[in-house]
mmCIF file of C-alpha atoms in Angstrom:
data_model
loop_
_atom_site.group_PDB
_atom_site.id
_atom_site.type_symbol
_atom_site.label_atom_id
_atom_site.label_comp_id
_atom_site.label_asym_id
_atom_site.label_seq_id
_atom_site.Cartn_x
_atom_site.Cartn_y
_atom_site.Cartn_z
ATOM 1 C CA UNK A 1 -16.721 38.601 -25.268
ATOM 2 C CA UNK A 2 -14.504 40.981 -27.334
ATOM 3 C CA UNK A 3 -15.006 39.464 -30.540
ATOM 4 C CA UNK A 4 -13.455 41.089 -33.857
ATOM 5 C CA UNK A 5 -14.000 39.910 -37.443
ATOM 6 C CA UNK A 6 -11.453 40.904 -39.711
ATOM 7 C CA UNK A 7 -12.182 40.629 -43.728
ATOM 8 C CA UNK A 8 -10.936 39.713 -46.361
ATOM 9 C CA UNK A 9 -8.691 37.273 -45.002
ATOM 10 C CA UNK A 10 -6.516 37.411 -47.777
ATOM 11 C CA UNK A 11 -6.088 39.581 -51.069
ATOM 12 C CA UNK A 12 -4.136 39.939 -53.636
ATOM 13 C CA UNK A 13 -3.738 42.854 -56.180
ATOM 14 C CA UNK A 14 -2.008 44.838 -58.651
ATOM 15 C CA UNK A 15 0.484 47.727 -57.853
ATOM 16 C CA UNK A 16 -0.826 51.391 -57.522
ATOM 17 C CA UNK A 17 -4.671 49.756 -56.663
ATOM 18 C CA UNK A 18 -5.898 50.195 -52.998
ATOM 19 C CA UNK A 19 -7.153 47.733 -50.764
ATOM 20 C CA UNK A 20 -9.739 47.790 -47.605
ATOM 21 C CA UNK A 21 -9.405 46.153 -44.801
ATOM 22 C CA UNK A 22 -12.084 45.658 -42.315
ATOM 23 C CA UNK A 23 -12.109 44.948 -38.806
ATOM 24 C CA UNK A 24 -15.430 44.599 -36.662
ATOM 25 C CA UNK A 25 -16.318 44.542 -32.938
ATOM 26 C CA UNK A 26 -19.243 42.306 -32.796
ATOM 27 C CA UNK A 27 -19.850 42.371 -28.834
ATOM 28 C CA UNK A 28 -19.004 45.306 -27.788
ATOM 29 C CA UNK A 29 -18.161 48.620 -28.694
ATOM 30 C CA UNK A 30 -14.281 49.583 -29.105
ATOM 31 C CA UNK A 31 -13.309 53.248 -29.116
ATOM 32 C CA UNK A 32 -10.302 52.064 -30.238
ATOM 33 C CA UNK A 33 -8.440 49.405 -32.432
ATOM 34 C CA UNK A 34 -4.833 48.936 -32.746
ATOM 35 C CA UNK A 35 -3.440 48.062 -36.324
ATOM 36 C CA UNK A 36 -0.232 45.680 -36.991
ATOM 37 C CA UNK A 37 1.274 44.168 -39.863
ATOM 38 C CA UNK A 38 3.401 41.443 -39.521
ATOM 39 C CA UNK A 39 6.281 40.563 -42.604
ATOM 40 C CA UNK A 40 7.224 36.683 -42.733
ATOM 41 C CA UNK A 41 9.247 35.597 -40.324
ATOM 42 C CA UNK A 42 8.766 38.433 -38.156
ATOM 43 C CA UNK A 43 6.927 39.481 -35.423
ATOM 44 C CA UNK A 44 3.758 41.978 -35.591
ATOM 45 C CA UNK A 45 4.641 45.690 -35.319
ATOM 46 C CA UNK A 46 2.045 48.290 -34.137
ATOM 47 C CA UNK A 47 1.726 50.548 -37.144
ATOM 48 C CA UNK A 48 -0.949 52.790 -35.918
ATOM 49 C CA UNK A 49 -3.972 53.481 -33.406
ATOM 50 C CA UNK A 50 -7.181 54.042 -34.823
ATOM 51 C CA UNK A 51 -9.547 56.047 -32.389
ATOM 52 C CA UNK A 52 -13.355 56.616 -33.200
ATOM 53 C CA UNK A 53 -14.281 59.951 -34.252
ATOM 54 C CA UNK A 54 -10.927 61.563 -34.283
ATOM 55 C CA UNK A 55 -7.692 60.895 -36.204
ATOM 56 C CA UNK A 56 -5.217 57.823 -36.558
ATOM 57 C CA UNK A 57 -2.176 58.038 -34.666
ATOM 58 C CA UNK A 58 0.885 56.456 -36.353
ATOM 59 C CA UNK A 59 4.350 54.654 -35.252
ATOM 60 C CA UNK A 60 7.423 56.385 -36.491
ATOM 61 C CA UNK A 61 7.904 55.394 -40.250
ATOM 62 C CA UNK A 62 4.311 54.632 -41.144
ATOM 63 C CA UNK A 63 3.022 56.511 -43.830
ATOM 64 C CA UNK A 64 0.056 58.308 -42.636
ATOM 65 C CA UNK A 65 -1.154 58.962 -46.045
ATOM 66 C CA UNK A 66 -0.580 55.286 -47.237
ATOM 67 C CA UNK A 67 -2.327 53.619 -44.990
ATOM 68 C CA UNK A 68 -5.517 55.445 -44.359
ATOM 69 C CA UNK A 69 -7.777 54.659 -41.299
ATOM 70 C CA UNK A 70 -11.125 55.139 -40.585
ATOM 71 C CA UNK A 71 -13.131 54.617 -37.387
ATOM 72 C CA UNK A 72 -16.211 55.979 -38.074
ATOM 73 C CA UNK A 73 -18.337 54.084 -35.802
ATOM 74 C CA UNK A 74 -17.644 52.590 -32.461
ATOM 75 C CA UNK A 75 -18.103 48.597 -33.932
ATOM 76 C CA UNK A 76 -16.099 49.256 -37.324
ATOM 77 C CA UNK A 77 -12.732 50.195 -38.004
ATOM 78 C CA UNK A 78 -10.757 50.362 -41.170
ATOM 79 C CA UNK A 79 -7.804 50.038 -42.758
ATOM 80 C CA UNK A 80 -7.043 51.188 -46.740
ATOM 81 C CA UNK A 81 -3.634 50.644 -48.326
ATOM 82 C CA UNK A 82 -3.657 53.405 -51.232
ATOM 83 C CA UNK A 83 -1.169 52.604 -54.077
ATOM 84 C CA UNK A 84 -0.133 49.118 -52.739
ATOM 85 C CA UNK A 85 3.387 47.994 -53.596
ATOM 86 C CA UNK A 86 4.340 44.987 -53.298
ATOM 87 C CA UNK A 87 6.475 45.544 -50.348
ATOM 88 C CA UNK A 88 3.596 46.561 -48.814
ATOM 89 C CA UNK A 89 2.545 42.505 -49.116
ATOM 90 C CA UNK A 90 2.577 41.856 -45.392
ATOM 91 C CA UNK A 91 -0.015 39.822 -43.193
ATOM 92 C CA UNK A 92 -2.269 42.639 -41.460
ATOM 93 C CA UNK A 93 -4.010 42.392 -37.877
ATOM 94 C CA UNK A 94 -6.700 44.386 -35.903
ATOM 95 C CA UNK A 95 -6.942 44.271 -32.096
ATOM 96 C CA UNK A 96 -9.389 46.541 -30.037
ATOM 97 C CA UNK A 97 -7.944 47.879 -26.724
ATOM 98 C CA UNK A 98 -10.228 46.838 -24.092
ATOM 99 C CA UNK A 99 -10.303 47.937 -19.976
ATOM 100 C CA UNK A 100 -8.309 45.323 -19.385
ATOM 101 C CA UNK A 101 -4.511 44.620 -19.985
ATOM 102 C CA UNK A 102 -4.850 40.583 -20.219
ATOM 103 C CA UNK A 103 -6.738 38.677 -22.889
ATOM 104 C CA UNK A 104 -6.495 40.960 -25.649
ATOM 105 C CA UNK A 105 -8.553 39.422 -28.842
ATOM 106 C CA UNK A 106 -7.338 39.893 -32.292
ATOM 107 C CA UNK A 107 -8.564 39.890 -35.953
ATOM 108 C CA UNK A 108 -8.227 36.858 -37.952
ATOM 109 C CA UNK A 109 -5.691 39.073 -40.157
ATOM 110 C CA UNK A 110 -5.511 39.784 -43.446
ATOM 111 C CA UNK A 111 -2.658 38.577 -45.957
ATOM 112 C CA UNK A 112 -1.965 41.213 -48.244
ATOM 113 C CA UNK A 113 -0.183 40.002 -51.515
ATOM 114 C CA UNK A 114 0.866 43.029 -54.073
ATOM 115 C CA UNK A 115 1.517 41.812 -57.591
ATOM 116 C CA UNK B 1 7.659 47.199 -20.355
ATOM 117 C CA UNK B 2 10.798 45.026 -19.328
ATOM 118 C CA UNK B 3 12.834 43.386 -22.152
ATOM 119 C CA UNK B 4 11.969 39.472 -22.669
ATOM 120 C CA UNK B 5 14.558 36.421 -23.748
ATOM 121 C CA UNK B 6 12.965 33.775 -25.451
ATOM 122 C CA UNK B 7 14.636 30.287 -27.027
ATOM 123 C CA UNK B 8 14.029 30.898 -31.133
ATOM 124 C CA UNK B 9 12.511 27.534 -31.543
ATOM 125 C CA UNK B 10 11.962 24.326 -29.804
ATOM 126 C CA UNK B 11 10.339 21.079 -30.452
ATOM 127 C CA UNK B 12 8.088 18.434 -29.315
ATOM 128 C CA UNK B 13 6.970 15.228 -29.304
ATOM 129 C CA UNK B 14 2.835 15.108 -29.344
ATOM 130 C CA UNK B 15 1.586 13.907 -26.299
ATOM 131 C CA UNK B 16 4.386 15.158 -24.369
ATOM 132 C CA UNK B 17 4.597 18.359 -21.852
ATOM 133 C CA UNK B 18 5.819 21.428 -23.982
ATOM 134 C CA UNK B 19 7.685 23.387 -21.677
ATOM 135 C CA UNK B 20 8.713 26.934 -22.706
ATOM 136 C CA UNK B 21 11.008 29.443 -21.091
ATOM 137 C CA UNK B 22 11.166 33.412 -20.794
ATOM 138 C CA UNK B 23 13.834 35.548 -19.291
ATOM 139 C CA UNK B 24 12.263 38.447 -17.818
ATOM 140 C CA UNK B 25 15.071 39.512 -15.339
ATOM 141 C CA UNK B 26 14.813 43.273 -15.394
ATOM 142 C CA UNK B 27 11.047 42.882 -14.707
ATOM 143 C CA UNK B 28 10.003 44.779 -11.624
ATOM 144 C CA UNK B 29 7.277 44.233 -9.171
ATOM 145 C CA UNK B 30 4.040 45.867 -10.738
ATOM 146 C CA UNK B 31 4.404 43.796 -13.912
ATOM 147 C CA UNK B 32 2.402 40.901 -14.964
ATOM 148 C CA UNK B 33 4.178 38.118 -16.856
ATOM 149 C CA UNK B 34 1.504 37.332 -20.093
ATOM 150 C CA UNK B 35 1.633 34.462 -23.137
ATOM 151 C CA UNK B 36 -0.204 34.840 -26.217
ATOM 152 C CA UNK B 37 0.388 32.089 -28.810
ATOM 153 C CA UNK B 38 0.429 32.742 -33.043
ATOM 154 C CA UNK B 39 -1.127 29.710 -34.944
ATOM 155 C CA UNK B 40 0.387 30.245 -38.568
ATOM 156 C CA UNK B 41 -1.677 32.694 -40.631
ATOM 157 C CA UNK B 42 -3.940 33.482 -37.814
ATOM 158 C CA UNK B 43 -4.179 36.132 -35.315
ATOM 159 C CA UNK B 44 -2.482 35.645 -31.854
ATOM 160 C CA UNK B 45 -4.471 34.233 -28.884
ATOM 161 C CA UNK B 46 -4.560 34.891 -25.843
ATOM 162 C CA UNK B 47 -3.220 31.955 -23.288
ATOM 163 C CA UNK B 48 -2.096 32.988 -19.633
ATOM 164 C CA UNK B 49 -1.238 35.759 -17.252
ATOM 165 C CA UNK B 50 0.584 35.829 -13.775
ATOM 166 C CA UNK B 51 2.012 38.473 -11.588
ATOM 167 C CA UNK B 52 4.222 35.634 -8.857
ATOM 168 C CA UNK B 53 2.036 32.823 -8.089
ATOM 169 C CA UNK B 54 1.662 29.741 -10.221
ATOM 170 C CA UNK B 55 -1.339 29.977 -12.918
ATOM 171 C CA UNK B 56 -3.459 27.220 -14.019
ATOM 172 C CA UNK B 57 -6.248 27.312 -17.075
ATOM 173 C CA UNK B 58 -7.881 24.986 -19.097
ATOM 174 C CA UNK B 59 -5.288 25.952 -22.310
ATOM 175 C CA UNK B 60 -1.627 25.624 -20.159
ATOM 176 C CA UNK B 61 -0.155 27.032 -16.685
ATOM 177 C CA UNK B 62 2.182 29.052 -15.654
ATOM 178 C CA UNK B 63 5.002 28.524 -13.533
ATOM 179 C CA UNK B 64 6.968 32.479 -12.557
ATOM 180 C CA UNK B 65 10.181 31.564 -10.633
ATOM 181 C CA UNK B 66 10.434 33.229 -6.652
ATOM 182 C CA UNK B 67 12.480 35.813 -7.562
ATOM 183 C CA UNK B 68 10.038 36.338 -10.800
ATOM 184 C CA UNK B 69 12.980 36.756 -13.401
ATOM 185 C CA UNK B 70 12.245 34.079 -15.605
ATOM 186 C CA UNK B 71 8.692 31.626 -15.911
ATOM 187 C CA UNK B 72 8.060 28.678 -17.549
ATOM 188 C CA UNK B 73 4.532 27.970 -19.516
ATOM 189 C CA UNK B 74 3.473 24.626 -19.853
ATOM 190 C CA UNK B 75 1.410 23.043 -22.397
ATOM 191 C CA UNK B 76 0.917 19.310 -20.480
ATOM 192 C CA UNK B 77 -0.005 16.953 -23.476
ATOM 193 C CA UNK B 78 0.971 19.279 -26.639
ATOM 194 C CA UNK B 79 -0.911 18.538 -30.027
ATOM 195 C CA UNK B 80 -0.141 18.813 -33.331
ATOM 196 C CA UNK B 81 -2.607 21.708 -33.052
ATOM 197 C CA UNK B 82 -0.517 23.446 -30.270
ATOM 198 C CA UNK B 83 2.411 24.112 -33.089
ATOM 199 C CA UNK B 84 2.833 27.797 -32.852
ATOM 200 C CA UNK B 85 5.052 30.855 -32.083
ATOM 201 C CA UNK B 86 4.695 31.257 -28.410
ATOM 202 C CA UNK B 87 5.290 35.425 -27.404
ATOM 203 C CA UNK B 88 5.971 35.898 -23.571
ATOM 204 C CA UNK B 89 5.074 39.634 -22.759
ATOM 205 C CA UNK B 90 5.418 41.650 -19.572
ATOM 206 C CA UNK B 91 3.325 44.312 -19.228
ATOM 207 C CA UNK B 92 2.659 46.550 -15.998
ATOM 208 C CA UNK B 93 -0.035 45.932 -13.846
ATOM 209 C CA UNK B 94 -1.795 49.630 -13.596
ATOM 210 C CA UNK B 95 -1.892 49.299 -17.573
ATOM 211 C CA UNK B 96 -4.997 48.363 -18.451
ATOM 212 C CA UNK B 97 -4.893 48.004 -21.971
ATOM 213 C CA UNK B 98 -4.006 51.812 -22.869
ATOM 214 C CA UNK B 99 -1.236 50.735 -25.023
ATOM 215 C CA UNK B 100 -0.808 48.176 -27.534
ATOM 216 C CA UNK B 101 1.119 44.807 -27.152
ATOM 217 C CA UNK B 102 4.339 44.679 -27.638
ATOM 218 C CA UNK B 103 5.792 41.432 -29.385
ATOM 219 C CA UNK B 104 9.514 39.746 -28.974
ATOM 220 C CA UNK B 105 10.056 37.670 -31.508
ATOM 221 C CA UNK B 106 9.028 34.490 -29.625
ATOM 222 C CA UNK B 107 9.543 30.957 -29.693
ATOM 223 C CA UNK B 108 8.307 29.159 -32.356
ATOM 224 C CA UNK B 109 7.407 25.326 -31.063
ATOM 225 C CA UNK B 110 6.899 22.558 -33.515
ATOM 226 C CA UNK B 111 5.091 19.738 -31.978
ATOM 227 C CA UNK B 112 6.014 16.298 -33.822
ATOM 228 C CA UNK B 113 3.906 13.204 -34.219
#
């Protein structure tokens, strides 16, 4: 259980465009879905907590009003980068908190490349 | 959530046991010793948990030392697919999965052929 499909799997685009980023619970229903990004070589960072029906929290130096999310519904979560740059080219994960604090699942990811 | 040590990289030979240490030495007694794995370009996955005794599973086990400050996960015959960056996470026990996970920066095994 605790499946999550993440699309696209990769994009690229220009500077100033936005991009979407999707992440769905197909099994269950998650309230809420943590968001990283992970630059290469690194590690993932948690860059923000999306809950359903109320607003996105965000780690210290995320820009809330660059990365827009939306959790709308309890199965679909999202993630929009508004007027990429291309340091914002990064590889971008979902994961849904569950009851449980083993066996977290995660999105596929998304690699983001800004041109 | 107590601070992890983990080797930067280590390799391999396919067929062979991967073994793969984490220094957990601050960790104290609620905490659960966990090992996700990140297959290049993919999410992480999920692998093993343990709080003090030995863990087995069908993917590796898990092997926490008596006085818990350091464990060992074991892949027994490693395959090329098994190449990966290996994150060793310690997370209290009474924490069940309010926050996100917090990732080290892991050991990144290369299995050879």
């Amino acid at each position: 259980g605790a499946v999550v499909s993440q699309h696209p799997s990769w994009v690229i685009c220009k500077s100033g465009t936005s991009v979407k980023i999707e992440c769905r619970s197909l099994d269950f229903q998650a309230t809420t879905m943590f968001w990283y990004r992970q630059f290469p070589k690194q590690s993932l960072m948690l860059m923000a907590t999306s809950n359903e029906g109320s607003k996105a929290t965000y780690e210290q130096g995320v820009e809330k009003d660059k990365f827009l999310i939306n959790h709308a519904s309890l199965t679909l979560s999202t993630l929009t980068v508004t007027s990429a740059h291309p340091e914002d080219s990064s590889f971008y994960i979902c994961s849904p908190k569950l009851d449980r604090a083993y066996g977290y699942t995660f999105g596929s990811g998304t690699r983001l490349t800004v041109v | 959530d107590a601070k992890t040590t983990q080797p930067p990289s280590m390799d391999c030979a396919e067929g062979r046991a991967a073994n793969l240490p984490c220094n957990h030495s601050t960790i104290s007694g609620n905490e659960y010793v966990y090992w996700y794995r990140q297959i290049h370009s993919q999410g992480p996955q999920y692998i093993i948990h343990g709080l003090k005794n030995n863990e087995t599973n069908e993917m590796a086990s898990l092997i926490i030392t008596e006085d818990r400050k350091s464990s060992t996960l074991i892949l027994p015959h490693a395959t090329l697919r098994d190449t990966a960056v290996y994150y060793c996470i310690v997370r209290p026990s009474a924490d069940t999965g309010r926050r996100a996970l917090t990732f080290g920066s892991g050991t990144r095994l290369q299995v050879q052929p």
